[in-house]
Coordinates of C-alpha atoms in Angstrom, one line a residue:
M1 CA 16.7 -55.6 -2.1
K2 CA 13.4 -53.3 -1.4
S3 CA 13.9 -52.1 -5.4
N4 CA 13.8 -55.5 -5.9
I5 CA 10.9 -56.2 -4.0
I6 CA 9.0 -53.5 -5.4
F7 CA 10.2 -53.8 -8.8
S8 CA 8.7 -57.7 -9.1
F9 CA 5.7 -56.2 -7.8
L10 CA 5.3 -54.2 -10.7
I11 CA 5.8 -56.5 -13.1
C12 CA 3.4 -59.5 -10.9
F13 CA 0.4 -56.8 -11.7
L14 CA 1.6 -56.0 -15.4
L15 CA 1.1 -60.0 -16.1
T16 CA -2.1 -60.4 -13.8
Q17 CA -3.7 -57.5 -16.2
N18 CA -2.8 -59.3 -18.9
L19 CA -4.1 -62.3 -18.3
F20 CA -7.3 -60.9 -16.7
S21 CA -7.4 -58.5 -19.9
Q22 CA -8.2 -62.1 -21.9
G23 CA -11.3 -62.9 -19.9
F24 CA -12.9 -59.4 -18.6
G25 CA -12.6 -57.4 -21.5
Q26 CA -15.6 -57.9 -21.8
G27 CA -18.1 -56.1 -19.9
G28 CA -15.3 -53.5 -19.3
L29 CA -15.5 -49.5 -18.6
N30 CA -15.5 -48.5 -21.7
G31 CA -12.3 -47.5 -23.7
N32 CA -12.7 -43.8 -23.8
A33 CA -12.2 -41.6 -21.6
V34 CA -14.1 -42.2 -18.2
I35 CA -14.2 -39.7 -15.6
L36 CA -15.2 -40.8 -11.9
R37 CA -16.5 -39.4 -9.2
D38 CA -14.3 -37.3 -6.5
S39 CA -15.2 -37.2 -3.4
T40 CA -14.4 -34.2 -2.6
N41 CA -16.3 -32.7 -4.8
T42 CA -19.8 -31.7 -4.3
S43 CA -21.1 -30.6 -8.3
P44 CA -22.3 -33.1 -10.9
I45 CA -20.2 -35.2 -12.9
N46 CA -20.4 -35.9 -16.4
V47 CA -19.4 -39.5 -16.4
T48 CA -18.8 -41.8 -19.9
L49 CA -20.4 -45.5 -19.7
S50 CA -20.0 -48.8 -21.8
G51 CA -23.2 -49.5 -21.3
K52 CA -22.8 -52.6 -19.2
T53 CA -21.0 -50.7 -15.9
K54 CA -21.5 -47.6 -14.0
Y55 CA -18.7 -46.0 -12.7
T56 CA -20.8 -46.5 -9.4
D57 CA -19.8 -49.8 -9.2
Y58 CA -16.3 -49.1 -8.1
K59 CA -17.6 -48.7 -4.6
I60 CA -14.6 -48.7 -1.4
F61 CA -15.7 -49.3 2.0
S62 CA -14.2 -47.9 4.8
H63 CA -13.6 -49.3 8.3
K64 CA -17.1 -48.1 9.2
K65 CA -18.3 -49.0 6.3
D66 CA -18.9 -45.8 4.7
T67 CA -18.7 -46.4 0.4
T68 CA -16.9 -43.9 -2.0
Y69 CA -15.8 -45.0 -5.9
I70 CA -12.0 -45.4 -7.3
D71 CA -12.2 -41.5 -8.1
T72 CA -9.4 -41.4 -11.2
T73 CA -10.8 -36.9 -11.6
L74 CA -7.8 -34.9 -10.6
T75 CA -8.5 -32.1 -8.6
L76 CA -6.5 -29.4 -6.3
Q77 CA -6.9 -32.0 -2.8
K78 CA -4.9 -34.7 -5.6
E79 CA -2.3 -32.0 -6.0
Y80 CA -2.0 -32.2 -1.9
K81 CA -2.1 -35.8 -0.9
F82 CA 0.9 -36.7 -3.9
N83 CA 3.2 -37.8 -1.0
Y84 CA 4.2 -41.1 1.0
L85 CA 1.4 -40.8 3.2
R86 CA -1.1 -40.1 0.6
K87 CA -2.7 -37.4 3.3
D88 CA -2.9 -33.8 3.5
L89 CA 0.0 -32.8 5.2
F90 CA -1.5 -29.4 6.4
E91 CA -1.0 -29.6 10.0
F92 CA 2.6 -31.3 9.8
I93 CA 6.0 -30.4 8.7
E94 CA 8.2 -33.3 7.3
F95 CA 11.7 -34.4 7.4
H96 CA 13.8 -33.7 4.4
N97 CA 13.4 -36.8 2.8
Q98 CA 10.1 -38.7 1.8
G99 CA 9.6 -41.2 5.3
Q100 CA 10.9 -39.8 7.2
T101 CA 8.8 -38.7 10.5
L102 CA 7.0 -35.8 10.9
N103 CA 6.6 -32.6 13.4
N104 CA 3.0 -30.8 14.9
L105 CA 1.7 -28.0 13.7
G106 CA -1.3 -28.5 14.8
Y107 CA -3.0 -31.6 17.2
S108 CA -6.5 -33.8 16.4
F109 CA -7.8 -36.0 19.6
N110 CA -11.5 -36.6 18.1
N111 CA -10.5 -40.2 17.0
I112 CA -8.4 -41.3 19.9
Y113 CA -8.1 -45.5 20.3
R114 CA -9.6 -46.8 22.9
F115 CA -6.2 -48.7 23.9
P116 CA -2.7 -47.3 24.7
D117 CA 0.0 -48.4 22.2
L118 CA 3.6 -49.9 22.1
G119 CA 4.7 -46.0 21.3
F120 CA 7.8 -44.3 19.6
T121 CA 5.2 -42.7 17.6
A122 CA 8.1 -41.2 15.5
K123 CA 8.6 -44.2 13.2
Q124 CA 4.6 -45.1 13.1
V125 CA 3.4 -41.9 10.9
S126 CA 3.9 -44.4 8.0
Y127 CA 2.1 -47.1 10.1
L128 CA -1.9 -48.5 8.7
D129 CA -3.6 -48.6 11.1
I130 CA -7.5 -51.5 10.9
D131 CA -9.1 -47.7 10.6
D132 CA -6.6 -47.2 7.5
I133 CA -7.6 -50.5 5.4
K134 CA -10.1 -49.9 2.5
Y135 CA -12.6 -53.3 1.3
Y136 CA -13.9 -53.1 -2.6
E137 CA -16.4 -53.9 -4.5
V138 CA -15.9 -53.5 -8.5
P139 CA -17.9 -55.4 -11.5
T140 CA -14.0 -56.0 -13.4
P141 CA -10.3 -56.3 -11.9
T142 CA -9.0 -52.9 -11.0
T143 CA -5.2 -51.9 -10.3
E144 CA -4.4 -48.9 -9.5
I145 CA -0.4 -47.7 -8.7
L146 CA 1.6 -44.7 -7.7
Y147 CA 4.2 -43.7 -8.2
R148 CA 7.0 -41.0 -6.9
T149 CA 10.1 -40.4 -7.4
G150 CA 12.8 -40.4 -4.6
L151 CA 14.9 -37.7 -2.9
Q152 CA 18.3 -37.9 -4.2
Q153 CA 18.0 -42.2 -5.6
G154 CA 15.2 -44.1 -4.9
Q155 CA 11.8 -44.6 -5.3
V156 CA 8.0 -45.0 -3.7
L157 CA 5.5 -47.4 -5.5
D158 CA 2.0 -48.2 -4.2
A159 CA -0.3 -50.7 -6.3
L160 CA -3.5 -52.4 -5.5
F161 CA -5.1 -54.6 -7.1
T162 CA -8.6 -56.0 -6.6
L163 CA -11.4 -58.8 -8.4
N164 CA -14.6 -59.7 -7.5
F165 CA -14.9 -63.8 -8.1
S166 CA -18.6 -63.0 -7.5
K167 CA -20.6 -60.2 -7.1
R168 CA -20.2 -61.4 -2.9
L169 CA -16.4 -62.3 -2.6
N170 CA -12.9 -59.2 -3.0
V171 CA -9.9 -59.3 -2.7
S172 CA -7.4 -57.3 -2.9
L173 CA -3.9 -56.9 -2.5
S174 CA -1.6 -54.2 -2.4
Y175 CA 1.7 -53.4 -1.2
K176 CA 3.0 -50.0 -0.5
G177 CA 6.8 -50.0 -0.7
L178 CA 9.5 -47.2 -0.3
R179 CA 14.0 -46.7 -0.3
S180 CA 15.0 -43.2 -0.8
L181 CA 18.7 -42.2 -0.6
G182 CA 18.8 -38.4 1.4
A183 CA 20.6 -35.7 0.6
Y184 CA 22.6 -35.6 3.6
R185 CA 24.7 -38.7 5.6
Q186 CA 23.2 -41.0 7.3
A187 CA 19.5 -40.2 5.9
L188 CA 18.4 -44.5 4.2
V189 CA 14.9 -44.6 4.4
S190 CA 13.3 -48.5 3.4
N191 CA 9.9 -48.8 4.0
G192 CA 6.6 -51.7 3.2
N193 CA 3.6 -51.8 3.5
F194 CA 1.7 -55.1 2.7
R195 CA -2.1 -55.2 2.7
G196 CA -4.1 -58.7 2.2
A197 CA -8.3 -58.0 2.2
F198 CA -11.0 -60.1 1.7
H199 CA -15.1 -59.6 2.4
Y200 CA -17.7 -62.3 1.6
T201 CA -20.8 -61.9 2.3
T202 CA -24.3 -65.3 1.6
K203 CA -27.1 -65.0 -1.2
Q204 CA -29.2 -64.1 1.1
N205 CA -26.1 -61.6 3.6
Q206 CA -27.4 -63.8 6.3
Y207 CA -23.7 -64.3 6.8
E208 CA -21.2 -61.8 6.6
I209 CA -16.9 -61.9 7.4
R210 CA -14.7 -59.6 6.2
G211 CA -10.4 -59.1 7.2
H212 CA -7.2 -57.9 6.5
L213 CA -3.5 -59.1 7.4
T214 CA -0.7 -56.4 6.8
T215 CA 2.9 -56.4 7.5
Q216 CA 4.6 -54.0 8.1
D217 CA 8.7 -52.5 8.0
F218 CA 10.5 -49.2 9.2
Y219 CA 13.5 -49.2 8.7
H220 CA 15.7 -45.6 8.9
Q221 CA 19.2 -44.5 8.7
E222 CA 19.8 -41.9 12.1
N223 CA 21.5 -39.4 12.1
G224 CA 21.1 -37.7 15.1
G225 CA 21.4 -33.9 12.9
L226 CA 23.5 -31.9 12.1
T227 CA 26.8 -30.6 14.7
T228 CA 27.4 -27.4 15.7
A229 CA 29.6 -26.4 13.2
S230 CA 27.5 -28.0 10.1
L231 CA 24.4 -26.3 11.4
E232 CA 26.4 -22.2 10.7
N233 CA 27.6 -24.2 7.6
F234 CA 24.4 -24.5 6.9
I235 CA 22.5 -21.2 8.0
T236 CA 24.9 -19.0 6.4
D237 CA 24.6 -20.5 3.5
D238 CA 28.4 -21.8 3.0
E239 CA 29.3 -22.1 -0.6
N240 CA 31.7 -25.7 -0.1
F241 CA 28.3 -27.0 1.9
Q242 CA 25.9 -26.9 -1.3
T243 CA 26.2 -30.5 -1.0
R244 CA 24.5 -31.5 1.4
A245 CA 26.3 -34.9 1.5
R246 CA 29.2 -32.5 3.0
L247 CA 28.0 -31.3 6.6
D248 CA 28.4 -33.7 9.2
V249 CA 25.9 -35.0 11.3
N250 CA 25.7 -36.3 15.0
L251 CA 25.2 -39.4 14.9
T252 CA 27.4 -42.2 12.0
N253 CA 27.0 -45.7 12.8
S254 CA 22.5 -45.2 13.9
E255 CA 20.1 -47.1 13.0
S256 CA 16.2 -48.2 14.1
E257 CA 14.1 -50.9 12.8
F258 CA 9.7 -50.4 13.5
D259 CA 8.2 -54.0 12.4
S260 CA 4.4 -55.2 12.9
N261 CA 2.3 -58.0 12.0
R262 CA -1.7 -58.2 12.0
V263 CA -4.3 -60.3 11.6
Y264 CA -7.9 -58.8 11.7
V265 CA -11.1 -61.0 11.1
E266 CA -14.8 -59.6 11.8
H267 CA -17.5 -62.0 10.9
S268 CA -21.4 -61.5 11.4
Y269 CA -24.6 -63.8 11.2
K270 CA -28.2 -62.8 10.9
L271 CA -30.0 -64.4 13.7
I272 CA -33.9 -63.2 12.9
S273 CA -34.9 -60.7 10.1
S274 CA -37.8 -59.9 8.4
K275 CA -39.0 -57.6 5.3
D276 CA -40.8 -53.9 5.1
S277 CA -43.3 -54.5 2.9
I278 CA -43.2 -51.6 1.8
N279 CA -40.0 -50.8 1.2
N280 CA -38.6 -54.2 0.4
K281 CA -36.5 -53.1 3.0
D282 CA -35.0 -55.5 6.4
F283 CA -37.5 -53.9 8.6
S284 CA -35.4 -55.1 12.0
N285 CA -32.7 -58.0 12.4
L286 CA -30.5 -59.8 15.0
K287 CA -27.3 -60.2 14.2
I288 CA -25.0 -61.7 16.7
G289 CA -21.1 -61.5 15.2
H290 CA -17.7 -61.6 16.8
V291 CA -14.2 -59.2 15.1
F292 CA -10.6 -60.8 16.2
T293 CA -8.1 -58.6 16.3
N294 CA -3.4 -60.3 16.6
E295 CA -1.8 -57.6 16.6
N296 CA 2.4 -57.8 17.1
K297 CA 5.2 -54.5 17.5
S298 CA 7.8 -54.4 17.8
Y299 CA 11.4 -51.0 17.9
E300 CA 14.7 -51.6 17.8
F301 CA 17.5 -49.0 18.1
I302 CA 20.3 -50.3 16.3
Q303 CA 24.1 -49.7 16.7
N304 CA 27.3 -51.1 16.5
T305 CA 29.3 -48.6 18.9
L306 CA 28.2 -46.6 21.3
T307 CA 27.5 -42.3 21.3
E308 CA 27.8 -41.9 24.9
D309 CA 28.7 -37.9 24.1
F310 CA 26.0 -37.6 22.6
F311 CA 23.4 -40.1 24.5
G312 CA 25.5 -40.1 27.4
S313 CA 27.4 -42.4 30.0
A314 CA 26.5 -46.0 28.9
S315 CA 26.6 -49.4 30.7
S316 CA 26.1 -51.8 28.5
S317 CA 25.1 -56.0 29.5
N318 CA 25.6 -56.6 25.7
P319 CA 21.8 -58.3 25.3
D320 CA 21.3 -60.5 22.1
D321 CA 18.4 -58.8 21.5
K322 CA 17.5 -55.1 22.3
K323 CA 13.6 -54.9 20.8
A324 CA 10.7 -53.4 22.5
I325 CA 8.2 -55.6 21.5
S326 CA 4.7 -55.7 22.3
K327 CA 1.2 -58.6 21.6
L328 CA -2.6 -57.6 21.7
T329 CA -4.8 -60.4 20.5
N330 CA -7.9 -59.0 21.1
N331 CA -12.1 -60.5 20.5
Q332 CA -15.0 -59.5 20.5
L333 CA -18.8 -60.6 21.1
N334 CA -21.6 -58.3 20.2
L335 CA -25.1 -58.8 19.3
E336 CA -26.6 -56.0 16.5
F337 CA -30.4 -54.6 16.5
N338 CA -31.6 -52.9 13.9
S339 CA -35.6 -51.7 14.4
K340 CA -37.7 -48.2 14.0
Y341 CA -37.5 -48.6 18.0
V342 CA -34.6 -47.4 18.2
L343 CA -34.2 -45.5 14.7
G344 CA -31.2 -47.8 13.4
K345 CA -28.8 -49.8 14.6
F346 CA -28.2 -51.0 18.2
K347 CA -25.0 -53.0 19.6
A348 CA -24.0 -54.0 21.9
K349 CA -20.4 -56.1 22.4
A350 CA -18.1 -57.6 24.5
E351 CA -14.1 -57.7 24.7
L352 CA -11.5 -59.4 26.4
T353 CA -8.5 -58.1 25.1
N354 CA -4.6 -60.5 25.9
Y355 CA -1.5 -57.6 26.2
S356 CA 1.8 -58.0 26.7
Y357 CA 4.6 -55.3 26.5
G358 CA 8.2 -55.2 27.7
Y359 CA 11.7 -57.0 27.0
D360 CA 13.7 -60.4 27.2
T361 CA 16.2 -59.1 28.5
I362 CA 18.6 -56.1 30.4
L363 CA 19.8 -54.1 28.5
N364 CA 21.9 -51.8 30.9
S365 CA 23.9 -53.6 33.7
N366 CA 23.2 -50.4 36.1
S367 CA 19.1 -50.3 35.6
N368 CA 17.1 -50.6 38.4
I369 CA 14.1 -51.9 36.6
N370 CA 12.8 -54.7 38.8
K371 CA 10.2 -55.6 35.5
L372 CA 10.6 -57.0 31.8
K373 CA 7.6 -56.6 30.7
I374 CA 3.9 -55.1 31.4
E375 CA 1.2 -57.9 30.6
G376 CA -2.9 -58.8 31.7
N377 CA -5.6 -59.0 30.6
A378 CA -8.4 -57.1 30.5
I379 CA -12.5 -57.0 30.1
S380 CA -14.6 -53.9 27.8
F381 CA -18.1 -54.2 27.9
G382 CA -19.7 -51.2 25.2
A383 CA -22.4 -50.1 22.9
D384 CA -23.1 -48.2 19.2
W385 CA -25.9 -46.4 17.9
N386 CA -26.3 -45.1 14.9
A387 CA -29.5 -43.3 13.9
K388 CA -30.9 -41.5 11.0
I389 CA -33.8 -38.9 11.3
K390 CA -35.1 -36.9 8.1
N391 CA -31.8 -34.5 7.4
F392 CA -30.2 -36.1 10.9
K393 CA -28.0 -38.6 11.6
L394 CA -26.9 -39.5 14.8
N395 CA -23.8 -41.9 16.0
A396 CA -22.7 -43.3 19.3
D397 CA -19.4 -45.6 20.6
A398 CA -19.3 -45.6 24.0
S399 CA -16.9 -48.5 25.9
V400 CA -15.5 -49.1 29.0
T401 CA -13.0 -51.2 31.0
P402 CA -13.1 -51.4 34.5
G403 CA -10.7 -52.5 37.0
N404 CA -7.3 -51.2 38.1
G405 CA -5.1 -52.7 35.5
R406 CA -3.5 -50.3 32.2
L407 CA -6.2 -51.2 29.8
S408 CA -8.6 -49.5 32.5
G409 CA -10.4 -47.0 30.8
N410 CA -13.3 -45.7 29.1
Y411 CA -14.4 -44.0 26.2
L412 CA -17.0 -42.4 24.1
K413 CA -17.6 -40.5 21.0
G414 CA -21.2 -39.0 19.4
E415 CA -22.0 -37.0 16.6
A416 CA -24.9 -35.3 15.3
I417 CA -25.1 -34.3 11.6
F418 CA -27.5 -32.3 9.8
E419 CA -27.0 -32.7 6.3
K420 CA -29.0 -29.7 4.3
D421 CA -29.5 -31.9 0.3
S422 CA -25.8 -31.1 -1.6
I423 CA -26.3 -27.3 0.1
F424 CA -23.8 -27.7 3.7
S425 CA -23.5 -29.9 6.3
V426 CA -22.8 -29.0 9.8
K427 CA -21.9 -31.8 12.4
G428 CA -20.6 -31.3 15.8
T429 CA -18.7 -34.3 17.8
L430 CA -18.1 -35.5 21.4
L431 CA -14.9 -37.2 22.2
L432 CA -14.3 -37.9 26.3
S433 CA -11.3 -40.7 27.2
S434 CA -9.4 -41.6 29.4
K435 CA -6.4 -44.7 29.3
S436 CA -3.3 -45.2 30.0
P437 CA -0.2 -44.2 28.8
N438 CA 1.5 -45.7 25.5
F439 CA 3.7 -48.2 27.4
N440 CA 7.0 -47.0 26.1
T441 CA 6.0 -43.8 28.7
L442 CA 5.9 -46.5 31.5
L443 CA 9.5 -49.4 30.8
H444 CA 11.7 -48.4 28.9
Q445 CA 15.3 -49.9 28.3
S446 CA 18.4 -49.0 27.0
E447 CA 22.0 -49.4 27.1
Y448 CA 22.3 -45.8 27.8
D449 CA 21.9 -45.0 31.4
A450 CA 20.1 -42.1 31.4
Y451 CA 16.9 -44.4 28.4
N452 CA 16.0 -46.5 31.8
W453 CA 13.4 -45.7 33.3
Q454 CA 9.4 -47.8 35.3
N455 CA 6.8 -45.3 36.2
E456 CA 3.4 -45.3 37.3
F457 CA 0.6 -42.8 35.2
S458 CA -2.1 -42.0 35.7
N459 CA -4.2 -42.3 32.9
V460 CA -4.7 -39.9 30.3
N461 CA -8.3 -37.6 30.4
T462 CA -8.8 -35.8 27.7
R463 CA -12.3 -34.2 26.0
D464 CA -12.8 -32.6 22.8
L465 CA -15.5 -30.6 21.7
G466 CA -16.0 -30.4 18.0
F467 CA -18.0 -28.8 15.2
D468 CA -17.6 -28.5 11.1
F469 CA -19.0 -26.5 9.1
A470 CA -19.0 -27.6 5.2
S471 CA -20.8 -26.3 1.7
K472 CA -20.1 -24.9 -1.4
W473 CA -19.2 -21.3 -0.3
G474 CA -16.1 -23.5 2.2
N475 CA -15.4 -25.0 5.0
A476 CA -14.7 -24.6 8.9
S477 CA -14.1 -26.6 11.8
L478 CA -13.3 -25.6 15.3
N479 CA -12.5 -28.0 18.1
F480 CA -11.5 -27.1 21.7
T481 CA -9.6 -29.6 23.7
N482 CA -9.3 -30.4 27.4
I483 CA -6.4 -32.9 28.7
D484 CA -5.4 -33.9 32.1
N485 CA -2.2 -35.5 33.0
Y486 CA -0.7 -35.2 29.7
T487 CA 2.0 -37.3 29.1
Y488 CA 5.4 -35.7 27.3
F489 CA 8.7 -36.0 27.2
D490 CA 11.0 -33.2 28.7
E491 CA 13.9 -31.8 27.6
D492 CA 16.1 -34.9 29.5
S493 CA 13.9 -37.1 27.3
K494 CA 12.3 -38.0 29.9
P495 CA 9.3 -39.4 30.1
Q496 CA 6.9 -36.8 32.7
Q497 CA 3.0 -35.9 32.9
F498 CA 1.8 -32.4 33.3
A499 CA -0.1 -31.6 37.0
N500 CA -1.9 -29.1 36.0
Q501 CA -4.7 -29.5 33.0
I502 CA -3.9 -28.8 29.2
T503 CA -6.4 -26.4 27.3
Y504 CA -6.4 -26.1 23.9
L505 CA -8.1 -24.1 21.2
K506 CA -8.3 -24.8 17.6
V507 CA -9.9 -23.0 14.1
K508 CA -9.6 -23.4 11.2
A509 CA -10.8 -22.5 7.8
N510 CA -11.2 -22.5 3.8
R511 CA -12.3 -20.6 0.8
K512 CA -11.9 -21.2 -2.3
F513 CA -12.4 -18.4 -4.8
K514 CA -12.7 -19.0 -8.9
L515 CA -12.0 -16.4 -11.4
G516 CA -12.8 -18.4 -15.1
K517 CA -9.9 -21.0 -15.5
F518 CA -8.0 -19.5 -12.6
A519 CA -8.8 -19.9 -8.9
L520 CA -7.6 -19.3 -5.6
D521 CA -7.3 -21.6 -2.6
N522 CA -7.0 -20.6 1.0
T523 CA -7.2 -22.8 3.9
L524 CA -6.5 -20.7 7.5
M525 CA -5.3 -21.8 10.9
Y526 CA -5.8 -20.2 14.0
Q527 CA -4.3 -22.1 17.8
N528 CA -4.5 -21.1 21.0
V529 CA -3.0 -22.3 24.8
T530 CA -4.4 -20.9 27.4
S531 CA -3.5 -23.5 30.0
G532 CA -0.1 -25.6 29.9
S533 CA 1.9 -24.0 26.3
S534 CA 5.0 -24.5 28.8
V535 CA 4.6 -28.3 27.8
F536 CA 1.7 -28.6 24.5
R537 CA 3.7 -26.1 22.0
V538 CA 2.2 -25.1 18.5
P539 CA 2.4 -22.4 16.2
E540 CA -0.6 -19.3 15.9
F541 CA -0.9 -19.8 12.7
V542 CA -0.4 -21.8 9.7
T543 CA -1.5 -20.8 6.4
R544 CA -1.7 -22.2 3.5
N545 CA -2.2 -20.2 0.0
T546 CA -2.9 -22.1 -3.9
F547 CA -2.9 -19.9 -6.5
Y548 CA -3.9 -22.0 -10.2
Y549 CA -4.2 -22.4 -13.3
T550 CA -7.2 -25.4 -14.7
D551 CA -8.4 -26.2 -18.3
Y552 CA -8.4 -28.7 -20.8
W553 CA -5.7 -29.1 -24.2
F554 CA -5.5 -29.7 -27.4
K555 CA -8.0 -31.3 -29.6
G556 CA -10.3 -33.3 -28.4
K557 CA -9.5 -31.6 -25.1
P558 CA -7.9 -35.3 -24.2
M559 CA -6.0 -33.6 -21.4
L560 CA -6.6 -31.7 -18.5
V561 CA -4.1 -29.3 -16.4
N562 CA -3.9 -27.9 -13.1
I563 CA -0.8 -25.3 -12.8
G564 CA -0.2 -23.5 -9.8
I565 CA 2.1 -22.0 -6.9
T566 CA 1.5 -23.2 -3.1
F567 CA 2.5 -21.0 -0.7
K568 CA 3.3 -22.4 3.1
Y569 CA 3.6 -20.7 6.0
F570 CA 3.7 -21.1 10.2
T571 CA 4.7 -18.9 13.0
K572 CA 7.3 -18.9 15.1
Y573 CA 7.5 -21.6 18.4
N574 CA 9.3 -23.5 19.5
A575 CA 9.1 -27.3 18.4
N576 CA 9.0 -30.1 19.3
A577 CA 13.2 -31.8 18.9
Y578 CA 13.9 -35.4 17.9
N579 CA 15.4 -37.8 19.5
P580 CA 16.5 -41.0 17.5
L581 CA 17.2 -43.4 20.4
L582 CA 13.6 -43.4 21.7
A583 CA 11.5 -42.3 18.1
E584 CA 10.1 -39.3 19.9
F585 CA 9.6 -35.8 19.8
R586 CA 10.9 -34.0 23.2
L587 CA 10.4 -30.5 24.6
Q588 CA 13.2 -27.7 24.0
N589 CA 13.6 -24.2 24.5
D590 CA 16.6 -22.9 22.4
E591 CA 15.5 -22.9 19.1
Q592 CA 11.9 -21.4 17.7
I593 CA 11.0 -22.6 13.6
G594 CA 8.4 -20.4 11.6
F595 CA 9.3 -20.5 7.7
P596 CA 7.6 -20.2 4.3
T597 CA 7.5 -21.9 1.2
F598 CA 6.8 -22.2 -2.3
D599 CA 5.7 -24.9 -4.0
V600 CA 5.3 -25.6 -7.4
F601 CA 3.3 -27.9 -9.7
F602 CA 2.3 -28.9 -13.2
N603 CA 0.1 -31.9 -12.8
A604 CA -2.0 -33.2 -15.4
Q605 CA -4.4 -36.4 -16.0
V606 CA -5.2 -38.2 -19.8
R607 CA -7.8 -40.8 -19.3
R608 CA -7.4 -42.2 -16.8
T609 CA -3.4 -41.4 -15.5
R610 CA -2.6 -38.8 -13.3
L611 CA 0.6 -36.9 -13.8
Y612 CA 2.3 -34.7 -11.2
L613 CA 5.3 -32.9 -11.7
K614 CA 6.4 -30.9 -8.1
V615 CA 9.2 -28.2 -7.3
D616 CA 9.4 -27.8 -3.5
N617 CA 10.8 -25.8 -1.7
A618 CA 11.2 -23.6 -5.0
T619 CA 13.3 -20.0 -4.0
S620 CA 15.0 -22.0 -1.3
S621 CA 18.1 -21.1 -3.4
F622 CA 17.9 -17.4 -2.7
T623 CA 16.3 -17.4 0.8
D624 CA 17.3 -16.9 4.3
K625 CA 18.5 -20.5 5.3
N626 CA 16.2 -20.8 8.3
Y627 CA 13.5 -24.0 7.3
F628 CA 13.9 -26.3 9.6
S629 CA 11.7 -29.4 9.8
A630 CA 13.0 -29.5 14.0
P631 CA 16.6 -28.1 16.1
N632 CA 19.3 -29.3 13.7
Y633 CA 17.0 -30.9 11.2
P634 CA 16.5 -28.6 8.5
Y635 CA 13.5 -29.4 5.9
R636 CA 14.5 -29.5 2.1
D637 CA 16.2 -27.5 -0.5
F638 CA 14.8 -27.1 -4.1
T639 CA 13.9 -30.7 -5.1
V640 CA 11.8 -31.7 -8.4
R641 CA 9.8 -34.7 -8.4
F642 CA 7.7 -36.8 -10.8
G643 CA 4.8 -39.4 -10.2
L644 CA 2.1 -40.6 -11.6
V645 CA -1.5 -42.3 -10.6
W646 CA -2.4 -44.7 -13.3
N647 CA -5.6 -46.9 -12.8
W648 CA -6.9 -50.3 -14.9
F649 CA -10.3 -50.7 -14.7
I650 CA -10.1 -54.4 -17.2

């Protein structure tokens, strides 16, 4: 079903491109090769233009309104991000099938959301939040297609189509679909992310509106990992089990499904404005704005027959609906003032949030739970400040939600950035957060007796101090984090709060060495948990080293190739175990995980098409079978993947 949707979507894109090419073929980018800017590269880039459009005309706006350009270059960073999530996964270890969950090798606390979430976090690694949605401005209809082969069967398709009906109105449609059959039993993944976005401004920029709609669904078969006997057959590399589907798994009839939809609209109206006569820019203005968010999420663990030998005893009430459902509606009113007297922009905001989380019925007949839902309203107050003083940029975001409800807490994030031309930049960040743990730690129901609870936990208090240094010589970052009331799942998969403080240090550095057409890119991360290591587990060292070759091939330089090998290793640690019923990771003290991998890649760029060929875990056929993503869940074996990213500018 999913594959048919993906195929139909691709056909629609092709037909749409053909239609628009007839009306917009003139004035687009020249048919000759065009190299657009790589946002990760600070060196100048030569661009061949048609004279009517420039590469800077093809803009991408983030949620925070930072601007980049559509990037058709081939770089090593593109190799790192050529995966289902399209992110650099240095601080994670993937499960064997793409689209499954990720286990953490490191943690980042510099972008915490202000309110608690539904939870079931292992199913949300592929989820696109508000900050992940992009907006566009393009002079001609533009398309980007990403295709990647699946594991045993299936594929990934991530397709974007965007066009401007006028200079002031842009609309974009995107769909990312995945269907991949895993190498082990019960490991099918079928995901879908639809995004529709728009933004519009009036002629004098007096009124501005932007928004998006998302519909996301993640369906996974759950196998509970290998059985004890199969685990032994895997580790000893029994020749009778080279075909991984022969290995027995703990669960044979279990599935999980996570669904979500969101509507987001942000608009503002300029009440007062004037012009700076020298620079002809807005000198001071007053804007009134409104932001509306409506987001619904649901999670369900599905079994035809209960597996008591794996999850324990059960007392089912035979419910018709087992879903955990969260609903959140947020309305924000804000006033924004832009003036030299505040050195930039100042925005005051007030928010009303309505939330609900819970179940429609009691799932377990022996349950002692006395309420089905956690719900209520909350009012928040806050302010944003963005300023620039010569080479310094200052940004601050603060909010407080008073009261004693589940959404009560506070949030403060500040950053100071110093940039010296294109030579180097230094950024310091401070984050202070106090918010409730995720809802599934407070209330959870299951047909299994051991998975029913109703807790009254304290707010999790997080303090993170970070420094980042970026230059043409190398990059480095340091984060020092303290956490009070850290909430986790213990060895029995029960939610707990740590009585003491977590103290976590993370240092990461990157340096590239280049000699002619060859280069060596090195990234090293050091982590230390001085307090709370009994519940907060990370490897001490993680390293990634890529040796690669880059050059143009053939007469006239029609093809740029990027060929190399990546070595990644992390030291052994008690990695968290995966619980498929909870869709969460829990503590375990029985097994340490840490292993090296070698990945080989051959990438090429032909005009605006990037081709990717990759061999994952290339040495697995003759090395020890000690590679695991989590206890009982082996990492992938030797796997060959092919894919491409193709941009069309009409």
